[in-house]
Structure formats: C-alpha cells, structure tokens
Amino acid sequence: MPQLNEREQWGSKLGFVLAAAGSAIGLGNIWKFPYVVGQNGGAAFIIIYLLCVAMIGLPVVIAEILVGRTTQRNPVGAFKALSKSKFWPLVGGMGVLAGFVILSFYAVVAGWSVGYIYEAAAGRFAEFKTPEIAGNHFNNLTANVYWGIGMLALFMIMSMTFVYAGVKKGIENGSKIMMPILFLLLIIVMIRGLTLEGGDKGLEFLFNPDWSKVTGTTILEALGQSFFTLSLGMGAMLTYGSYMTRKDNIPSAAVEIVFLDTLIALIAGVAIFTAVFATGQNAAEGPGLIFQTLPIVFTKMPGGYIIAILFFILLTIAAITSAISLLEVVTAYFIDEKKWKRHNAVLVFGGLAFIIGIPSALSFNLMKDFTLFGLNFFDLANYLSANIMLPLGGLLLAIFVGYIWGIDKAFSELKNGAEKLFEKSKLRVKIWAILVKYLAPVLIFLVLLQSLGILQKLLDFFSEII
Ligand code: TRP
C-alpha cells in the first residue's frame, strides 16, 4: 500500500489505549449508564451488561481495531483494501455518516454539560429546593435558543481544537492529560457519595440483583448499551486502530480499553446512586437524572458546591474525548480518500456537525413540535444512530471479519504483536474467533430486531401464548 509512511501514528501503546478509552468513556458511561441501570432495576441489569461486554463487546473491539491496523485506513478505505466488492465500502460509508449523526446530538448534551459548569460555579444549584425548581431550571435553559446553540458551538470548538492539532499532538496528548484528570475527579465524587449517610442503599441497589425485573428487553437493552459505550459499530475503533503498528499488541490493548470503560461506568454508577439514595431522590428518573436530580443532590450534601463544579467538568472532559473520535472518523476519510488537508477537513466537517446539531438543539424549543415518525430531531438522530446504524454496523463488521475477509486471515494478522499470547494461550484466541464468527452476529441481529420493534412484538406474542 502506498503512502504508509506519511500517515500519522500513535506515539506509544499507552497513548493509543488512553485515546481509545477516551473515545469509549463518555456521556454513555456517566449520563446514560446510570439512568439505564436505574430504569432497568439495578444489579441484575449490570450483571447482564457485564456479560455482554465480555462476550460480544470485547471480541468486536478487537475485530474493529484489527481491521484498522491491518489496512492503515479509514472505514471506507479499510473495506476497499480487504474486499473487491462494492458493497463493503458502503458499510464503511454508513459508519462515517453515523459518526456525523451521533456527533450532532451528542454535542448538544455535551453543550449542556459545559453550561452546567457555569451554573454550578455561579451557585445556581443553591436555589434548587425541590425537584420542580431543578426541573424548571433545566427546561428553561434548554428552551433558550441562544443558550442551546451557544453551548453547542462552544463544545464543538473545544473538540475541534484537538482533532485539528493531529493524531499524536492533539488526540493522544490531549487524552494523556484529560483522562487522568477525569479518573481523579470521578474518584473524588465517588468517595463523597460513599461517605454520605444512607449512601449504602445506593450500593445495595447497584449490587444486589432483583431478577424479577429482568425481561427479554433488559438483555437487549444491555447489549445496546455495551455497543454504544464501547464506541462500536461505526469505525471509530477501526480508525484509531489504523494509527497503530504491527508491533502493537491488540488483544492486550483491547482488554485495557474495555476494562477502563467498564470500571468508569461502575464508578459513575456508585458516585451517582449513593448520592441519589442518600438524599432520597428517585433512581428511575430517566435521562434527566444528571441535569435535574444530581444538582439537588449536590445542594443537599456537604461540600456539594465544589463537587458539583468538578462533576460537570469531568462530564465535559469525558464528552470531549468521545466527540474527538467521532470527528476523527470523518476527518480520516477525507484525508485518506479525498486527499484533503487535515486542517481543512476539521474546519469543514466540525462546522457541518455544528450546523446539523442545530436542529437537535432546537428540538427543545423552536422545533419541539416538528416531528418525523413521531420523534423530534434530537430523538430521531439518537434513535437512528444508536439503535439502528450502530448495531447494523457491528453486525456487518463481525460478518465481514468472520466470513468475507475470513477468520483465518484475521487470526494470523492478529498474531502480529501478540505472539506470546498466541503461544501461551491458544485457546483464548480460538475463543475470540468463535465469538466473532458465531455468537456476535446472532446476538447483534437480535438487538437489531429489537430496535426495529419486531422482536418486541414476537416476545409479547409468545408471552401471551404461555
Ligand atoms: N462511547 C462514547 C460514550 O460512551 C460515545 C461514542 C464515541 C461513540 N464514539 C462513538 C458511540 C462511536 C458509538 C460509536 O459516550
């Protein structure tokens, strides 16, 4: 392949792991994971989620990174390099598009987080005596067109800065600074939660399973969450993998990334539920949990003023390192395939992502009543990308690696950089091959049916018969 030498590369394996963990760890862990756990009854959901992460998430992360490292290309170029058919590059193209769609609504929520750093610092949370006041405050802010779009712009500019500076200088160095700060802040917030009186009820909710709440939907919801949180299914891990060399050990890097992502989700869960239970709030609050429930929790806890500021800073950092990976996919595509300069690609597509994000931001005010298929723009972008494009992308990737490129070729390619593992525990890598080839496609297919509502109808149908 030509031009290999010109392409950017990570400075070190640690740099890659932190950048990829930065992509994985984001709003999915700190905003979404706790409320999904809350809505699905706690510990039982977590156990199923952990199984999904280990048995499907990890093998697919390895497969995605491997395709990237092998081809040293963006998602479209990678499929082109490994197959002659015209179909597969379209799958890569769908990934590039999905990245755009995710970025457009992701950046809106991330913008709220930026805005809430200011709200916390200005002492606004002190007025939140009741859930109604907190809820109204949140609704008033998101109803404000200038606030919504302004914060969106601010967040996009912050994220673009890192991608603009390049793979090593921007993304890697940025992650190396931001990720340790994120870990530290989150641990501080968790310790504060654990030391609150009554916080142990939150731990019980998180770690004491109530199996009666588990249904077929719970399992599929858990798998969907594990996909979103690991940044799978649209070529983000693939693109990050394309900046690795053959000497890098993919299985060990993937285990570290998945471990960190899971650890952070659990720590975030502990931090949030100890606080929610200690102050007698509702755990099943839903998507508003972080912006409406937590600020009340902060006002009620000693040291809450500082903790609140730290919390929204860490949420913003987590969102930036994820948004970076979404923007990098589009950027890499235009650099590799269309020979654009990085700076131009970042300015054009960062700007475009901002413009596409505007209708999502307006979904909370001017365009509230503008719906397609019964969903407003924000919900539609969220639904289409997370529930349809990502599972479909993940399914196709597993099929591609298992059958088109071929598991045997993938297997021998994976060996580069992981020779010791292949010698010592051949069984473990064999299990990887089996999971990618058989288990992942079948289970992801079921999630997809669920997303389309088909599986739900079937499940209902059968439970009626029984
Ligand atoms: N994983 C990130 C989170 O949990 C979001 C994200 C970043 C993502 N890049 C992605 C999700 C690519 C799917 C695909 O917040």
Tab-separated table of C-alpha atoms and ligand atoms in Angstrom:
chain	number	residue	atom	x	y	z
A	1	MET	CA	0.000	0.000	0.000
A	2	PRO	CA	1.410	3.405	-0.914
A	3	GLN	CA	1.949	6.363	1.415
A	4	LEU	CA	2.136	4.267	4.559
A	5	ASN	CA	4.951	6.366	5.843
A	6	GLU	CA	3.093	9.646	5.508
A	7	ARG	CA	0.221	8.540	7.695
A	8	GLU	CA	0.183	9.677	11.278
A	9	GLN	CA	0.788	7.206	14.113
A	10	TRP	CA	0.392	6.989	17.860
A	11	GLY	CA	3.494	7.772	19.889
A	12	SER	CA	3.047	4.825	22.248
A	13	LYS	CA	0.732	1.984	23.169
A	14	LEU	CA	-0.292	3.859	26.312
A	15	GLY	CA	-1.206	6.842	24.160
A	16	PHE	CA	-3.395	4.649	21.986
A	17	VAL	CA	-5.077	2.974	24.961
A	18	LEU	CA	-5.868	6.317	26.601
A	19	ALA	CA	-7.177	7.830	23.356
A	20	ALA	CA	-9.362	4.784	22.659
A	21	ALA	CA	-10.525	4.636	26.282
A	22	GLY	CA	-11.258	8.354	25.903
A	23	SER	CA	-13.474	7.549	22.955
A	24	ALA	CA	-15.242	4.772	24.834
A	25	ILE	CA	-15.674	6.662	28.102
A	26	GLY	CA	-18.170	9.450	27.625
A	27	LEU	CA	-21.757	10.507	28.099
A	28	GLY	CA	-22.595	6.834	27.579
A	29	ASN	CA	-20.901	5.945	30.873
A	30	ILE	CA	-21.762	8.903	33.054
A	31	TRP	CA	-25.078	10.179	31.681
A	32	LYS	CA	-26.662	7.129	30.066
A	33	PHE	CA	-25.390	4.100	32.035
A	34	PRO	CA	-26.726	5.241	35.441
A	35	TYR	CA	-30.183	6.115	34.138
A	36	VAL	CA	-30.497	2.927	32.097
A	37	VAL	CA	-29.467	0.947	35.187
A	38	GLY	CA	-31.989	2.939	37.219
A	39	GLN	CA	-34.781	2.217	34.765
A	40	ASN	CA	-33.920	-1.460	34.459
A	41	GLY	CA	-33.885	-2.287	38.127
A	42	GLY	CA	-30.194	-2.120	39.085
A	43	ALA	CA	-27.851	-5.028	39.787
A	44	ALA	CA	-29.436	-7.704	37.565
A	45	PHE	CA	-29.093	-5.378	34.567
A	46	ILE	CA	-25.452	-4.720	35.453
A	47	ILE	CA	-24.620	-8.440	35.529
A	48	ILE	CA	-26.163	-8.984	32.096
A	49	TYR	CA	-24.410	-5.886	30.797
A	50	LEU	CA	-21.045	-7.199	32.046
A	51	LEU	CA	-21.645	-10.494	30.247
A	52	CYS	CA	-22.456	-8.634	27.012
A	53	VAL	CA	-19.309	-6.529	27.328
A	54	ALA	CA	-17.092	-9.577	27.874
A	55	MET	CA	-18.632	-11.923	25.339
A	56	ILE	CA	-19.550	-9.573	22.484
A	57	GLY	CA	-18.112	-6.128	23.195
A	58	LEU	CA	-14.520	-7.217	23.723
A	59	PRO	CA	-14.317	-9.576	20.711
A	60	VAL	CA	-15.825	-6.941	18.398
A	61	VAL	CA	-13.494	-4.218	19.742
A	62	ILE	CA	-10.573	-6.500	18.854
A	63	ALA	CA	-12.027	-7.177	15.386
A	64	GLU	CA	-12.573	-3.473	14.651
A	65	ILE	CA	-9.117	-2.412	15.778
A	66	LEU	CA	-7.623	-5.283	13.787
A	67	VAL	CA	-9.282	-4.226	10.518
A	68	GLY	CA	-7.951	-0.703	11.086
A	69	ARG	CA	-4.409	-1.756	11.918
A	70	THR	CA	-4.231	-4.203	9.031
A	71	THR	CA	-5.323	-1.696	6.388
A	72	GLN	CA	-3.990	1.552	7.915
A	73	ARG	CA	-7.112	3.211	6.565
A	74	ASN	CA	-10.383	4.938	7.468
A	75	PRO	CA	-13.550	2.760	7.472
A	76	VAL	CA	-14.276	3.173	3.742
A	77	GLY	CA	-10.679	2.628	2.647
A	78	ALA	CA	-10.314	-0.324	5.016
A	79	PHE	CA	-13.173	-2.281	3.441
A	80	LYS	CA	-11.913	-1.342	-0.027
A	81	ALA	CA	-8.488	-2.719	0.825
A	82	LEU	CA	-9.800	-6.075	2.070
A	83	SER	CA	-12.558	-6.889	-0.420
A	84	LYS	CA	-13.256	-6.385	-4.082
A	85	SER	CA	-16.988	-5.954	-3.706
A	86	LYS	CA	-18.579	-2.506	-3.956
A	87	PHE	CA	-20.902	-3.284	-1.057
A	88	TRP	CA	-18.430	-3.243	1.823
A	89	PRO	CA	-17.064	0.272	1.317
A	90	LEU	CA	-20.700	1.399	1.581
A	91	VAL	CA	-20.773	-0.161	5.044
A	92	GLY	CA	-17.754	1.976	5.912
A	93	GLY	CA	-19.569	4.964	4.431
A	94	MET	CA	-22.552	4.291	6.650
A	95	GLY	CA	-20.142	4.377	9.596
A	96	VAL	CA	-18.781	7.771	8.574
A	97	LEU	CA	-22.335	9.042	8.273
A	98	ALA	CA	-23.361	7.506	11.618
A	99	GLY	CA	-20.448	9.318	13.270
A	100	PHE	CA	-21.843	12.561	11.967
A	101	VAL	CA	-25.363	11.825	13.144
A	102	ILE	CA	-24.145	10.799	16.621
A	103	LEU	CA	-21.954	13.882	16.898
A	104	SER	CA	-24.884	16.158	16.080
A	105	PHE	CA	-26.968	15.175	19.108
A	106	TYR	CA	-24.104	14.089	21.364
A	107	ALA	CA	-22.626	17.586	21.165
A	108	VAL	CA	-25.947	19.077	22.255
A	109	VAL	CA	-25.979	17.114	25.541
A	110	ALA	CA	-22.256	17.797	25.944
A	111	GLY	CA	-23.042	21.504	25.474
A	112	TRP	CA	-25.465	21.348	28.410
A	113	SER	CA	-22.647	19.921	30.473
A	114	VAL	CA	-20.435	22.890	29.548
A	115	GLY	CA	-23.260	25.224	30.513
A	116	TYR	CA	-23.776	23.440	33.812
A	117	ILE	CA	-20.148	24.064	34.825
A	118	TYR	CA	-21.109	27.727	34.816
A	119	GLU	CA	-24.451	27.118	36.563
A	120	ALA	CA	-22.628	25.225	39.309
A	121	ALA	CA	-19.907	27.845	39.700
A	122	ALA	CA	-22.463	30.671	39.790
A	123	GLY	CA	-24.119	28.945	42.734
A	124	ARG	CA	-27.443	28.431	40.915
A	125	PHE	CA	-27.970	24.978	42.424
A	126	ALA	CA	-28.408	26.544	45.872
A	127	GLU	CA	-31.912	27.613	44.782
A	128	PHE	CA	-32.937	24.043	43.946
A	129	LYS	CA	-35.052	23.299	46.991
A	130	THR	CA	-37.453	20.962	45.183
A	131	PRO	CA	-37.277	18.697	42.113
A	132	GLU	CA	-39.744	21.042	40.377
A	133	ILE	CA	-37.405	24.015	40.672
A	134	ALA	CA	-34.469	21.967	39.374
A	135	GLY	CA	-36.584	20.601	36.537
A	136	ASN	CA	-37.872	24.048	35.591
A	137	HIS	CA	-34.374	25.464	35.581
A	138	PHE	CA	-33.207	22.732	33.217
A	139	ASN	CA	-36.252	23.191	30.988
A	140	ASN	CA	-35.810	26.969	30.886
A	141	LEU	CA	-32.164	26.655	29.927
A	142	THR	CA	-32.764	24.135	27.146
A	143	ALA	CA	-35.761	26.181	25.962
A	144	ASN	CA	-33.416	29.119	25.409
A	145	VAL	CA	-32.336	29.041	21.762
A	146	TYR	CA	-29.201	31.113	22.340
A	147	TRP	CA	-28.070	29.034	25.294
A	148	GLY	CA	-28.573	25.730	23.470
A	149	ILE	CA	-26.820	26.786	20.279
A	150	GLY	CA	-24.150	28.791	22.098
A	151	MET	CA	-23.118	25.881	24.295
A	152	LEU	CA	-23.200	23.539	21.293
A	153	ALA	CA	-20.822	25.885	19.462
A	154	LEU	CA	-18.519	26.162	22.460
A	155	PHE	CA	-18.316	22.397	22.818
A	156	MET	CA	-17.698	21.837	19.096
A	157	ILE	CA	-14.870	24.366	19.083
A	158	MET	CA	-13.221	22.668	22.074
A	159	SER	CA	-13.422	19.249	20.406
A	160	MET	CA	-12.263	20.512	17.012
A	161	THR	CA	-9.129	22.009	18.562
A	162	PHE	CA	-7.757	18.563	19.440
A	163	VAL	CA	-8.555	16.944	16.102
A	164	TYR	CA	-7.125	19.980	14.306
A	165	ALA	CA	-3.805	19.519	16.116
A	166	GLY	CA	-3.464	15.952	14.789
A	167	VAL	CA	-3.420	12.350	15.943
A	168	LYS	CA	-0.348	12.474	18.161
A	169	LYS	CA	-0.138	16.121	19.105
A	170	GLY	CA	-3.849	16.678	19.579
A	171	ILE	CA	-5.751	13.479	20.266
A	172	GLU	CA	-3.028	11.477	22.019
A	173	ASN	CA	-1.546	14.276	24.095
A	174	GLY	CA	-4.982	15.657	24.928
A	175	SER	CA	-6.138	12.235	26.124
A	176	LYS	CA	-2.979	11.744	28.161
A	177	ILE	CA	-3.763	14.919	30.092
A	178	MET	CA	-7.548	14.721	30.233
A	179	MET	CA	-8.057	11.045	31.085
A	180	PRO	CA	-6.077	11.052	34.362
A	181	ILE	CA	-7.915	14.243	35.422
A	182	LEU	CA	-11.206	12.524	34.631
A	183	PHE	CA	-10.282	9.452	36.726
A	184	LEU	CA	-9.182	11.604	39.633
A	185	LEU	CA	-12.290	13.813	39.648
A	186	LEU	CA	-14.612	10.837	39.365
A	187	ILE	CA	-12.933	9.090	42.288
A	188	ILE	CA	-13.315	12.237	44.397
A	189	VAL	CA	-17.022	12.392	43.552
A	190	MET	CA	-17.411	8.675	44.313
A	191	ILE	CA	-15.718	8.979	47.711
A	192	ARG	CA	-18.009	11.888	48.548
A	193	GLY	CA	-21.010	9.709	47.634
A	194	LEU	CA	-19.756	6.742	49.664
A	195	THR	CA	-19.218	8.865	52.756
A	196	LEU	CA	-22.763	10.250	52.706
A	197	GLU	CA	-25.092	8.916	55.330
A	198	GLY	CA	-27.558	6.495	53.719
A	199	GLY	CA	-25.416	6.067	50.615
A	200	ASP	CA	-25.182	2.336	51.219
A	201	LYS	CA	-28.766	1.969	49.963
A	202	GLY	CA	-27.421	3.048	46.612
A	203	LEU	CA	-24.810	0.288	46.729
A	204	GLU	CA	-27.462	-2.246	47.519
A	205	PHE	CA	-29.478	-1.097	44.514
A	206	LEU	CA	-26.398	-1.418	42.308
A	207	PHE	CA	-25.021	-4.716	43.535
A	208	ASN	CA	-27.915	-6.723	44.952
A	209	PRO	CA	-29.741	-8.260	41.978
A	210	ASP	CA	-33.510	-8.412	41.743
A	211	TRP	CA	-34.008	-10.975	38.982
A	212	SER	CA	-37.751	-10.489	38.877
A	213	LYS	CA	-37.209	-7.262	36.917
A	214	VAL	CA	-35.339	-8.968	34.081
A	215	THR	CA	-37.164	-9.476	30.774
A	216	GLY	CA	-36.067	-10.160	27.210
A	217	THR	CA	-35.945	-6.443	26.658
A	218	THR	CA	-33.471	-5.999	29.516
A	219	ILE	CA	-30.970	-8.286	27.811
A	220	LEU	CA	-31.228	-6.487	24.524
A	221	GLU	CA	-31.048	-3.102	26.200
A	222	ALA	CA	-27.854	-4.244	27.953
A	223	LEU	CA	-26.284	-5.285	24.662
A	224	GLY	CA	-27.232	-1.987	23.014
A	225	GLN	CA	-25.654	-0.066	25.868
A	226	SER	CA	-22.450	-2.116	25.660
A	227	PHE	CA	-22.180	-1.212	21.960
A	228	PHE	CA	-22.682	2.479	22.435
A	229	THR	CA	-20.354	2.738	25.406
A	230	LEU	CA	-17.519	0.896	23.624
A	231	SER	CA	-17.809	3.169	20.552
A	232	LEU	CA	-18.508	0.149	18.353
A	233	GLY	CA	-20.203	-0.194	15.020
A	234	MET	CA	-19.210	2.886	13.044
A	235	GLY	CA	-15.472	2.609	12.621
A	236	ALA	CA	-14.222	4.799	15.478
A	237	MET	CA	-12.164	1.950	16.956
A	238	LEU	CA	-11.201	0.957	13.415
A	239	THR	CA	-9.884	4.453	12.668
A	240	TYR	CA	-7.966	4.632	15.955
A	241	GLY	CA	-6.575	1.169	15.216
A	242	SER	CA	-5.333	2.416	11.846
A	243	TYR	CA	-2.758	4.579	13.616
A	244	MET	CA	-1.182	1.509	15.283
A	245	THR	CA	1.773	-0.504	14.013
A	246	ARG	CA	2.054	-4.277	13.544
A	247	LYS	CA	4.238	-4.405	16.634
A	248	ASP	CA	1.397	-3.292	18.895
A	249	ASN	CA	-0.456	-5.918	20.879
A	250	ILE	CA	-4.160	-5.609	20.013
A	251	PRO	CA	-5.704	-8.107	22.461
A	252	SER	CA	-3.961	-6.598	25.461
A	253	ALA	CA	-4.798	-3.029	24.383
A	254	ALA	CA	-8.432	-4.023	23.843
A	255	VAL	CA	-8.678	-5.656	27.267
A	256	GLU	CA	-7.315	-2.482	28.855
A	257	ILE	CA	-9.744	-0.231	26.970
A	258	VAL	CA	-12.760	-2.385	27.812
A	259	PHE	CA	-11.646	-2.715	31.436
A	260	LEU	CA	-11.266	1.060	31.861
A	261	ASP	CA	-14.607	1.762	30.203
A	262	THR	CA	-16.405	-0.738	32.428
A	263	LEU	CA	-14.644	0.469	35.554
A	264	ILE	CA	-15.628	4.077	34.863
A	265	ALA	CA	-19.269	3.155	34.244
A	266	LEU	CA	-19.362	1.308	37.576
A	267	ILE	CA	-17.632	4.116	39.457
A	268	ALA	CA	-20.037	6.624	37.909
A	269	GLY	CA	-22.903	4.376	38.987
A	270	VAL	CA	-21.616	4.275	42.565
A	271	ALA	CA	-20.992	8.043	42.647
A	272	ILE	CA	-24.465	8.830	41.359
A	273	PHE	CA	-26.618	6.249	43.164
A	274	THR	CA	-25.054	6.678	46.602
A	275	ALA	CA	-25.834	10.389	46.274
A	276	VAL	CA	-29.328	9.828	44.855
A	277	PHE	CA	-30.301	7.380	47.614
A	278	ALA	CA	-28.671	9.347	50.422
A	279	THR	CA	-30.825	12.344	49.547
A	280	GLY	CA	-33.977	10.359	48.878
A	281	GLN	CA	-34.294	11.011	45.133
A	282	ASN	CA	-35.863	8.785	42.502
A	283	ALA	CA	-33.391	6.325	40.922
A	284	ALA	CA	-35.589	5.640	37.899
A	285	GLU	CA	-35.721	9.320	36.904
A	286	GLY	CA	-34.505	8.728	33.318
A	287	PRO	CA	-32.376	10.927	31.042
A	288	GLY	CA	-32.825	13.955	33.312
A	289	LEU	CA	-31.033	12.166	36.168
A	290	ILE	CA	-27.770	14.047	35.746
A	291	PHE	CA	-29.107	17.508	34.980
A	292	GLN	CA	-32.196	17.560	37.176
A	293	THR	CA	-31.666	15.127	40.034
A	294	LEU	CA	-27.950	15.449	40.669
A	295	PRO	CA	-27.905	19.248	41.202
A	296	ILE	CA	-30.455	18.772	44.015
A	297	VAL	CA	-28.253	16.068	45.455
A	298	PHE	CA	-25.326	18.479	45.344
A	299	THR	CA	-27.216	21.190	47.262
A	300	LYS	CA	-28.058	18.692	49.965
A	301	MET	CA	-24.580	17.360	50.530
A	302	PRO	CA	-21.774	18.967	52.481
A	303	GLY	CA	-19.091	20.174	50.057
A	304	GLY	CA	-21.668	19.996	47.287
A	305	TYR	CA	-20.711	23.320	45.701
A	306	ILE	CA	-17.211	22.129	44.769
A	307	ILE	CA	-18.327	18.596	43.923
A	308	ALA	CA	-20.927	19.996	41.511
A	309	ILE	CA	-18.328	22.028	39.610
A	310	LEU	CA	-15.911	19.082	39.496
A	311	PHE	CA	-18.665	16.798	38.301
A	312	PHE	CA	-19.652	18.872	35.282
A	313	ILE	CA	-16.002	19.469	34.387
A	314	LEU	CA	-15.409	15.724	34.352
A	315	LEU	CA	-18.561	15.122	32.327
A	316	THR	CA	-17.381	17.688	29.770
A	317	ILE	CA	-13.910	16.119	29.556
A	318	ALA	CA	-15.428	12.682	29.026
A	319	ALA	CA	-17.638	14.063	26.252
A	320	ILE	CA	-14.765	15.887	24.522
A	321	THR	CA	-12.547	12.803	24.241
A	322	SER	CA	-15.511	10.916	22.735
A	323	ALA	CA	-16.547	13.663	20.316
A	324	ILE	CA	-12.926	13.806	19.150
A	325	SER	CA	-13.145	10.195	17.994
A	326	LEU	CA	-16.400	10.817	16.147
A	327	LEU	CA	-14.917	13.789	14.293
A	328	GLU	CA	-11.677	11.919	13.583
A	329	VAL	CA	-13.531	9.251	11.567
A	330	VAL	CA	-14.921	11.792	9.083
A	331	THR	CA	-11.607	13.629	9.045
A	332	ALA	CA	-9.607	10.453	8.326
A	333	TYR	CA	-11.979	9.583	5.500
A	334	PHE	CA	-11.416	12.904	3.745
A	335	ILE	CA	-7.667	12.816	4.346
A	336	ASP	CA	-7.220	9.234	3.047
A	337	GLU	CA	-9.779	9.032	0.290
A	338	LYS	CA	-10.179	12.608	-0.913
A	339	LYS	CA	-6.625	13.785	-0.181
A	340	TRP	CA	-7.817	16.742	1.915
A	341	LYS	CA	-5.564	18.543	4.346
A	342	ARG	CA	-6.376	17.691	7.993
A	343	HIS	CA	-6.954	21.329	8.910
A	344	ASN	CA	-9.462	21.875	6.132
A	345	ALA	CA	-11.304	18.632	6.873
A	346	VAL	CA	-11.648	19.517	10.569
A	347	LEU	CA	-12.897	23.028	9.892
A	348	VAL	CA	-15.391	21.959	7.221
A	349	PHE	CA	-16.794	18.885	8.977
A	350	GLY	CA	-16.616	20.243	12.505
A	351	GLY	CA	-18.555	23.232	11.183
A	352	LEU	CA	-21.010	20.969	9.398
A	353	ALA	CA	-21.521	18.843	12.529
A	354	PHE	CA	-22.349	22.068	14.371
A	355	ILE	CA	-24.913	23.018	11.702
A	356	ILE	CA	-26.506	19.556	11.767
A	357	GLY	CA	-26.534	19.792	15.567
A	358	ILE	CA	-28.658	22.972	15.466
A	359	PRO	CA	-31.982	21.194	14.762
A	360	SER	CA	-31.161	18.851	17.679
A	361	ALA	CA	-30.575	21.826	19.954
A	362	LEU	CA	-33.798	23.402	18.668
A	363	SER	CA	-35.700	20.200	19.487
A	364	PHE	CA	-36.016	21.577	23.000
A	365	ASN	CA	-37.527	24.882	21.945
A	366	LEU	CA	-38.442	26.236	18.481
A	367	MET	CA	-38.647	22.847	16.781
A	368	LYS	CA	-40.231	20.957	19.651
A	369	ASP	CA	-43.317	20.121	17.639
A	370	PHE	CA	-41.506	19.344	14.431
A	371	THR	CA	-41.579	15.556	14.348
A	372	LEU	CA	-40.789	12.778	11.908
A	373	PHE	CA	-42.162	9.310	12.683
A	374	GLY	CA	-43.346	10.767	15.977
A	375	LEU	CA	-39.832	11.771	17.067
A	376	ASN	CA	-38.276	15.207	17.167
A	377	PHE	CA	-34.902	15.780	15.547
A	378	PHE	CA	-32.851	15.036	18.661
A	379	ASP	CA	-34.688	11.805	19.428
A	380	LEU	CA	-34.592	10.771	15.786
A	381	ALA	CA	-30.816	11.271	15.500
A	382	ASN	CA	-30.346	9.428	18.807
A	383	TYR	CA	-32.623	6.574	17.796
A	384	LEU	CA	-31.382	6.156	14.218
A	385	SER	CA	-27.707	6.126	15.118
A	386	ALA	CA	-27.610	4.249	18.416
A	387	ASN	CA	-30.405	1.769	17.775
A	388	ILE	CA	-30.103	1.112	14.059
A	389	MET	CA	-26.870	2.277	12.434
A	390	LEU	CA	-24.514	1.059	15.189
A	391	PRO	CA	-25.926	-2.458	15.649
A	392	LEU	CA	-26.123	-2.827	11.868
A	393	GLY	CA	-22.521	-1.644	11.511
A	394	GLY	CA	-21.355	-4.029	14.256
A	395	LEU	CA	-23.237	-6.953	12.750
A	396	LEU	CA	-21.764	-6.311	9.307
A	397	LEU	CA	-18.268	-5.913	10.733
A	398	ALA	CA	-18.485	-9.253	12.539
A	399	ILE	CA	-19.782	-10.915	9.358
A	400	PHE	CA	-17.027	-9.251	7.343
A	401	VAL	CA	-14.248	-10.429	9.630
A	402	GLY	CA	-15.777	-13.876	10.146
A	403	TYR	CA	-16.675	-14.721	6.555
A	404	ILE	CA	-15.592	-12.193	3.900
A	405	TRP	CA	-12.066	-11.300	4.926
A	406	GLY	CA	-12.072	-14.679	6.668
A	407	ILE	CA	-11.462	-15.590	10.272
A	408	ASP	CA	-8.258	-17.475	9.397
A	409	LYS	CA	-6.640	-14.467	7.760
A	410	ALA	CA	-7.829	-12.252	10.597
A	411	PHE	CA	-6.451	-14.753	13.044
A	412	SER	CA	-2.942	-14.761	11.596
A	413	GLU	CA	-2.983	-10.971	11.307
A	414	LEU	CA	-3.968	-10.660	14.962
A	415	LYS	CA	-0.883	-12.657	15.897
A	416	ASN	CA	1.407	-9.748	14.961
A	417	GLY	CA	2.367	-8.040	18.182
A	418	ALA	CA	0.633	-10.718	20.266
A	419	GLU	CA	2.970	-13.657	19.606
A	420	LYS	CA	3.342	-14.509	23.264
A	421	LEU	CA	-0.397	-14.740	23.812
A	422	PHE	CA	-0.749	-16.981	20.774
A	423	GLU	CA	1.940	-19.307	22.132
A	424	LYS	CA	0.819	-19.381	25.720
A	425	SER	CA	-2.951	-19.487	25.467
A	426	LYS	CA	-4.025	-20.505	22.036
A	427	LEU	CA	-7.402	-21.419	23.486
A	428	ARG	CA	-8.214	-17.840	24.383
A	429	VAL	CA	-7.614	-16.580	20.859
A	430	LYS	CA	-9.593	-19.513	19.475
A	431	ILE	CA	-12.490	-18.441	21.680
A	432	TRP	CA	-12.181	-14.942	20.222
A	433	ALA	CA	-12.556	-16.362	16.718
A	434	ILE	CA	-15.635	-18.349	17.691
A	435	LEU	CA	-17.278	-15.384	19.404
A	436	VAL	CA	-16.691	-13.108	16.395
A	437	LYS	CA	-17.812	-15.656	13.855
A	438	TYR	CA	-20.872	-17.131	15.555
A	439	LEU	CA	-22.057	-15.540	18.780
A	440	ALA	CA	-21.661	-11.857	17.917
A	441	PRO	CA	-23.588	-11.921	14.612
A	442	VAL	CA	-26.503	-13.850	16.093
A	443	LEU	CA	-26.875	-11.741	19.221
A	444	ILE	CA	-26.411	-8.418	17.450
A	445	PHE	CA	-29.030	-9.482	14.927
A	446	LEU	CA	-31.464	-9.966	17.797
A	447	VAL	CA	-30.710	-6.478	19.138
A	448	LEU	CA	-31.389	-5.044	15.740
A	449	LEU	CA	-34.756	-6.738	15.536
A	450	GLN	CA	-35.475	-5.355	18.966
A	451	SER	CA	-34.560	-1.847	17.815
A	452	LEU	CA	-36.962	-2.124	14.953
A	453	GLY	CA	-39.654	-3.223	17.381
A	454	ILE	CA	-40.077	-6.583	15.653
A	455	LEU	CA	-38.591	-8.690	18.392
A	456	GLN	CA	-40.662	-6.915	21.000
A	457	LYS	CA	-43.829	-7.927	19.167
A	458	LEU	CA	-42.609	-11.530	18.931
A	459	LEU	CA	-41.747	-11.617	22.637
A	460	ASP	CA	-45.160	-10.223	23.524
A	461	PHE	CA	-46.776	-12.748	21.240
A	462	PHE	CA	-45.018	-15.687	22.887
A	463	SER	CA	-45.574	-14.483	26.425
A	464	GLU	CA	-49.292	-14.277	25.624
A	465	ILE	CA	-49.343	-17.866	24.399
A	466	ILE	CA	-47.539	-19.060	27.515
B	1	TRP	N1	-18.648	5.702	23.573
B	1	TRP	C1	-18.976	7.064	23.781
B	1	TRP	C2	-19.771	7.213	25.065
B	1	TRP	O1	-19.976	6.257	25.771
B	1	TRP	C3	-19.730	7.668	22.626
B	1	TRP	C4	-19.052	7.426	21.327
B	1	TRP	C5	-17.905	7.962	20.896
B	1	TRP	C6	-19.474	6.533	20.340
B	1	TRP	N2	-17.584	7.456	19.680
B	1	TRP	C7	-18.528	6.585	19.307
B	1	TRP	C8	-20.556	5.698	20.244
B	1	TRP	C9	-18.657	5.785	18.193
B	1	TRP	C10	-20.691	4.902	19.121
B	1	TRP	C11	-19.742	4.936	18.108
B	1	TRP	O2	-20.188	8.284	25.398
